[in-house]
Short mmCIF file of C-alpha atoms and ligand atoms in Angstrom, two decimals:
data_model
loop_
_atom_site.label_atom_id
_atom_site.label_comp_id
_atom_site.label_asym_id
_atom_site.label_seq_id
_atom_site.Cartn_x
_atom_site.Cartn_y
_atom_site.Cartn_z
CA UNK K 111 68.54 30.43 -0.82
CA UNK K 112 66.40 28.78 1.87
CA UNK K 113 68.18 27.56 5.00
CA UNK K 114 68.83 23.81 4.76
CA UNK K 115 69.15 22.51 8.34
CA UNK K 116 68.60 18.92 7.15
CA UNK K 117 71.23 18.99 4.40
CA UNK K 118 73.14 15.71 4.39
CA UNK K 119 70.34 13.88 6.26
CA UNK K 120 68.58 10.98 4.61
CA UNK K 121 64.86 10.48 5.24
CA UNK K 122 62.38 7.78 4.31
CA UNK K 123 58.67 8.59 4.33
CA UNK K 124 55.75 6.24 3.67
CA UNK K 125 52.42 7.58 2.41
CA UNK K 126 49.05 6.54 1.08
CA UNK K 127 47.22 3.25 1.41
CA UNK K 128 48.42 -0.17 0.39
CA UNK K 129 46.28 -2.35 -1.86
CA UNK K 130 46.17 -6.05 -1.09
CA UNK K 131 44.85 -7.92 -4.12
CA UNK K 132 42.05 -10.46 -3.76
CA UNK K 133 42.03 -11.24 -7.47
CA UNK K 134 43.06 -9.24 -10.56
CA UNK K 135 40.16 -6.78 -10.13
CA UNK K 136 39.59 -6.55 -6.37
CA UNK K 137 41.60 -5.48 -3.36
CA UNK K 138 41.55 -4.77 0.40
CA UNK K 139 42.62 -1.30 1.50
CA UNK K 140 42.41 1.39 4.16
CA UNK K 141 41.09 4.83 3.39
CA UNK K 142 43.97 7.25 2.71
CA UNK K 143 44.48 10.15 0.33
CA UNK K 144 48.26 10.25 0.83
CA UNK K 145 48.13 14.03 1.26
CA UNK K 146 49.66 14.18 4.74
CA UNK K 147 52.56 11.86 3.86
CA UNK K 148 53.31 13.68 0.60
CA UNK K 149 53.29 16.99 2.50
CA UNK K 150 55.78 15.57 5.05
CA UNK K 151 58.10 14.41 2.26
CA UNK K 152 57.87 17.84 0.61
CA UNK K 153 58.57 19.68 3.88
CA UNK K 154 61.62 17.55 4.73
CA UNK K 155 63.02 18.03 1.21
CA UNK K 156 62.50 21.77 1.53
CA UNK K 157 64.70 21.76 4.64
CA UNK K 158 67.44 20.05 2.63
CA UNK K 159 66.91 16.37 3.49
CA UNK K 160 67.53 13.67 0.89
CA UNK K 161 64.01 12.15 0.86
CA UNK K 162 62.79 8.79 -0.41
CA UNK K 163 58.98 8.72 -0.52
CA UNK K 164 57.52 5.21 -0.59
CA UNK K 165 54.05 5.80 -1.98
CA UNK K 166 51.04 3.54 -2.18
CA UNK K 167 48.49 3.93 -4.98
CA UNK K 168 47.46 7.62 -4.91
CA UNK K 169 46.98 10.29 -7.55
CA UNK K 170 49.30 12.99 -6.25
CA UNK K 171 52.22 14.73 -7.95
CA UNK K 172 55.73 13.98 -6.69
CA UNK K 173 56.95 16.87 -4.50
CA UNK K 174 59.98 18.76 -5.84
CA UNK K 175 63.34 17.22 -4.96
CA UNK K 176 61.82 13.99 -3.63
CA UNK K 177 62.76 10.53 -4.86
CA UNK K 178 59.52 8.56 -5.19
CA UNK K 179 59.14 4.78 -5.15
CA UNK K 180 55.64 3.58 -6.08
CA UNK K 181 54.41 0.36 -4.51
CA UNK K 182 51.09 -1.41 -4.22
CA UNK K 183 51.18 -3.90 -1.34
CA UNK K 184 52.43 -3.83 2.27
CA UNK K 185 55.13 -6.39 1.45
CA UNK K 186 56.35 -4.17 -1.38
CA UNK K 187 56.29 -1.15 0.97
CA UNK K 188 58.34 -3.09 3.53
CA UNK K 189 60.95 -3.99 0.87
CA UNK K 190 61.12 -0.41 -0.43
CA UNK K 191 61.65 0.96 3.09
CA UNK K 192 64.45 -1.60 3.64
CA UNK K 193 66.04 -0.56 0.35
CA UNK K 194 66.00 3.10 1.46
CA UNK K 195 68.21 2.34 4.49
CA UNK K 196 70.45 3.58 5.97
CA UNK K 197 68.50 6.72 6.82
CA UNK K 198 68.66 9.27 9.65
CA UNK K 199 64.92 9.97 9.71
CA UNK K 200 61.87 7.76 9.13
CA UNK K 201 58.32 9.11 9.08
CA UNK K 202 55.73 6.40 8.53
CA UNK K 203 52.51 8.08 7.46
CA UNK K 204 51.08 5.28 5.30
CA UNK K 205 47.76 3.65 6.13
CA UNK K 206 49.05 0.12 5.65
CA UNK K 207 46.40 -2.58 5.24
CA UNK K 208 46.55 -4.79 8.32
CA UNK K 209 45.76 -7.96 6.38
CA UNK K 210 46.42 -9.53 3.02
CA UNK K 211 45.13 -12.64 1.34
CA UNK K 212 46.59 -15.04 -1.21
CA UNK K 213 45.32 -13.47 -4.42
CA UNK K 214 43.44 -15.62 -6.90
CA UNK K 215 45.18 -15.49 -10.28
CA UNK K 216 41.82 -15.29 -12.10
CA UNK K 217 38.78 -13.13 -11.49
CA UNK K 218 36.48 -14.80 -8.95
CA UNK K 219 32.99 -15.31 -10.35
CA UNK K 220 29.88 -14.24 -8.48
CA UNK K 221 27.55 -16.63 -10.19
CA UNK K 222 26.34 -19.65 -8.28
CA UNK K 223 26.71 -20.47 -4.62
CA UNK K 224 27.80 -18.68 -1.45
CA UNK K 225 30.19 -15.71 -1.48
CA UNK K 226 33.83 -16.70 -1.05
CA UNK K 227 35.45 -16.72 2.39
CA UNK K 228 38.65 -14.72 2.53
CA UNK K 229 41.47 -16.20 4.54
CA UNK K 230 43.51 -13.29 5.93
CA UNK K 231 47.15 -13.12 6.97
CA UNK K 232 48.58 -10.31 9.05
CA UNK K 233 50.86 -7.88 7.25
CA UNK K 234 54.20 -6.91 8.80
CA UNK K 235 54.13 -3.76 10.93
CA UNK K 236 56.67 -1.71 9.00
CA UNK K 237 56.98 0.97 11.70
CA UNK K 238 57.47 -1.52 14.55
CA UNK K 239 60.06 -3.48 12.54
CA UNK K 240 61.98 -0.34 11.62
CA UNK K 241 62.04 0.76 15.28
CA UNK K 242 63.85 -2.44 16.19
CA UNK K 243 65.96 -2.72 13.04
CA UNK K 244 69.76 -3.17 13.16
CA UNK K 245 69.94 -0.09 10.91
CA UNK K 246 67.30 1.84 12.89
CA UNK K 247 67.16 5.48 11.81
CA UNK K 248 68.16 7.89 14.60
CA UNK K 249 64.65 9.36 14.63
CA UNK K 250 61.61 7.17 13.91
CA UNK K 251 58.21 8.87 13.77
CA UNK K 252 54.84 7.15 13.48
CA UNK K 253 51.35 8.48 12.86
CA UNK K 254 48.23 7.30 14.65
CA UNK K 255 44.68 8.04 13.62
CA UNK K 256 42.50 7.87 16.72
CA UNK K 257 38.83 8.68 17.36
CA UNK K 258 38.82 8.79 21.19
CA UNK K 259 41.28 8.89 24.13
CA UNK K 260 43.65 10.18 21.47
CA UNK K 261 46.66 10.96 23.67
CA UNK K 262 46.47 7.82 25.81
CA UNK K 263 46.08 5.50 22.83
CA UNK K 264 48.88 7.25 20.96
CA UNK K 265 51.24 7.11 23.94
CA UNK K 266 50.58 3.38 24.27
CA UNK K 267 51.18 2.94 20.54
CA UNK K 268 54.51 4.80 20.81
CA UNK K 269 55.73 2.37 23.46
CA UNK K 270 54.37 -0.72 21.73
CA UNK K 271 55.89 0.14 18.37
CA UNK K 272 59.19 1.40 19.78
CA UNK K 273 59.25 4.64 17.80
CA UNK K 274 60.49 7.99 19.13
CA UNK K 275 57.51 10.19 18.35
CA UNK K 276 53.88 9.59 17.49
CA UNK K 277 51.93 12.19 15.60
CA UNK K 278 48.43 11.49 16.83
CA UNK K 279 45.70 12.53 14.52
CA UNK K 280 42.24 13.16 15.94
CA UNK K 281 39.92 11.70 13.29
CA UNK K 282 36.70 11.98 15.29
CA UNK K 283 35.64 14.89 13.05
CA UNK K 284 35.63 14.90 9.24
CA UNK K 285 39.40 14.70 8.77
CA UNK K 286 39.58 11.66 6.50
CA UNK K 287 40.48 12.89 3.02
CA UNK K 288 40.05 16.49 4.17
CA UNK K 289 42.50 19.37 4.22
CA UNK K 290 42.99 19.88 7.96
CA UNK K 291 44.45 17.81 10.76
CA UNK K 292 44.23 18.12 14.53
CA UNK K 293 47.52 16.86 15.97
CA UNK K 294 49.02 15.82 19.29
CA UNK K 295 52.77 15.20 19.10
CA UNK K 296 53.78 12.55 21.61
CA UNK K 297 57.40 12.03 22.62
CA UNK K 298 59.14 10.57 25.67
CA UNK K 299 58.30 13.67 27.74
CA UNK K 300 54.57 13.83 27.02
CA UNK K 301 52.13 15.38 24.58
CA UNK K 302 52.10 18.68 22.75
CA UNK K 303 48.76 19.87 21.33
CA UNK K 304 48.70 21.62 18.00
CA UNK K 305 45.76 23.66 16.73
CA UNK K 306 43.62 22.61 13.77
CA UNK K 307 46.00 23.05 10.84
CA UNK K 308 46.14 22.37 7.12
CA UNK K 309 48.05 19.16 6.38
CA UNK K 310 50.81 21.19 4.68
CA UNK K 311 51.27 23.24 7.86
CA UNK K 312 51.30 20.11 10.03
CA UNK K 313 54.07 18.83 7.74
CA UNK K 314 56.06 22.08 7.96
CA UNK K 315 55.86 22.13 11.76
CA UNK K 316 56.88 18.50 11.97
CA UNK K 317 59.84 19.01 9.61
CA UNK K 318 60.98 22.03 11.65
CA UNK K 319 60.66 19.98 14.85
CA UNK K 320 62.78 17.25 13.25
CA UNK K 321 65.43 19.78 12.17
CA UNK K 322 65.51 21.23 15.73
CA UNK K 323 65.96 17.73 17.12
CA UNK K 324 69.05 17.14 14.97
CA UNK K 325 70.43 20.60 15.78
CA UNK K 326 70.21 19.80 19.52
CA UNK K 327 71.43 16.22 19.14
CA UNK K 328 73.56 15.92 15.99
CA UNK K 329 74.62 12.28 16.61
O1 C5P U 225 48.66 0.40 14.42
P1 C5P U 225 48.33 1.56 13.55
O2 C5P U 225 48.01 1.16 12.14
O3 C5P U 225 47.32 2.51 14.12
O4 C5P U 225 49.70 2.38 13.51
C1 C5P U 225 49.86 3.46 12.68
C2 C5P U 225 51.32 3.71 12.42
O5 C5P U 225 52.01 2.49 12.13
C3 C5P U 225 51.54 4.59 11.21
O6 C5P U 225 52.76 5.28 11.39
C4 C5P U 225 51.64 3.55 10.09
O7 C5P U 225 52.30 4.06 8.96
C5 C5P U 225 52.41 2.44 10.78
N1 C5P U 225 52.13 1.08 10.27
C6 C5P U 225 53.10 0.40 9.55
N2 C5P U 225 52.84 -0.89 9.13
C7 C5P U 225 51.66 -1.49 9.42
C8 C5P U 225 50.68 -0.79 10.14
C9 C5P U 225 50.94 0.49 10.55
O8 C5P U 225 54.18 0.94 9.30
N3 C5P U 225 51.46 -2.73 8.99
#
């Protein structure tokens, strides 16, 4: 049998985009394949964690041993993360849409006058809320896709959002939707640079790092 250093630990992982409906046929979304988040859920489960994967609309198979909750919008993702608490570990990989709009119940018609103006509301920041939650998981990890000043922006994001670690993803190359990721792991002591790695390997390293963290500090 494989060693299971995370046996008895509960983890919640978010992955994929969210879709914010404009009307029954249109939506607002960020670009996200969900591959990195699904790989993180799979890697944590492989180390024995009890994983809830809150997944936006993606076409990926559920990793073995993972409990999957499918959602569409940021508000639904927020509720599903809440419902997965208490948890020891949270890894928020989802590319949550920053804004939503009040969806029209009927398809908006193009014909006629000017295009419609969308009135946008800000979505909740699920990672920032979880970091300050009464039931805050012991280890909260965020992701950050950055194109420049990657480490500085990610370190600032870590402080602003109140999470423990930020996995900063250099997306200045052709990473979006691709197989590889270039990572800087930022914690309270500084940044660790990882080489260009397949998303599955990034996930395995991260899961191992999480297991080591709980071995050193079992509280
Ligand atoms: O601010 P930014 O979107 O770059 O932050 C990325 C991190 O915050 C990711 O971990 C993402 O899953 C999380 N996030 C979130 N809820 C939002 C926006 C981002 O949980 N509304």
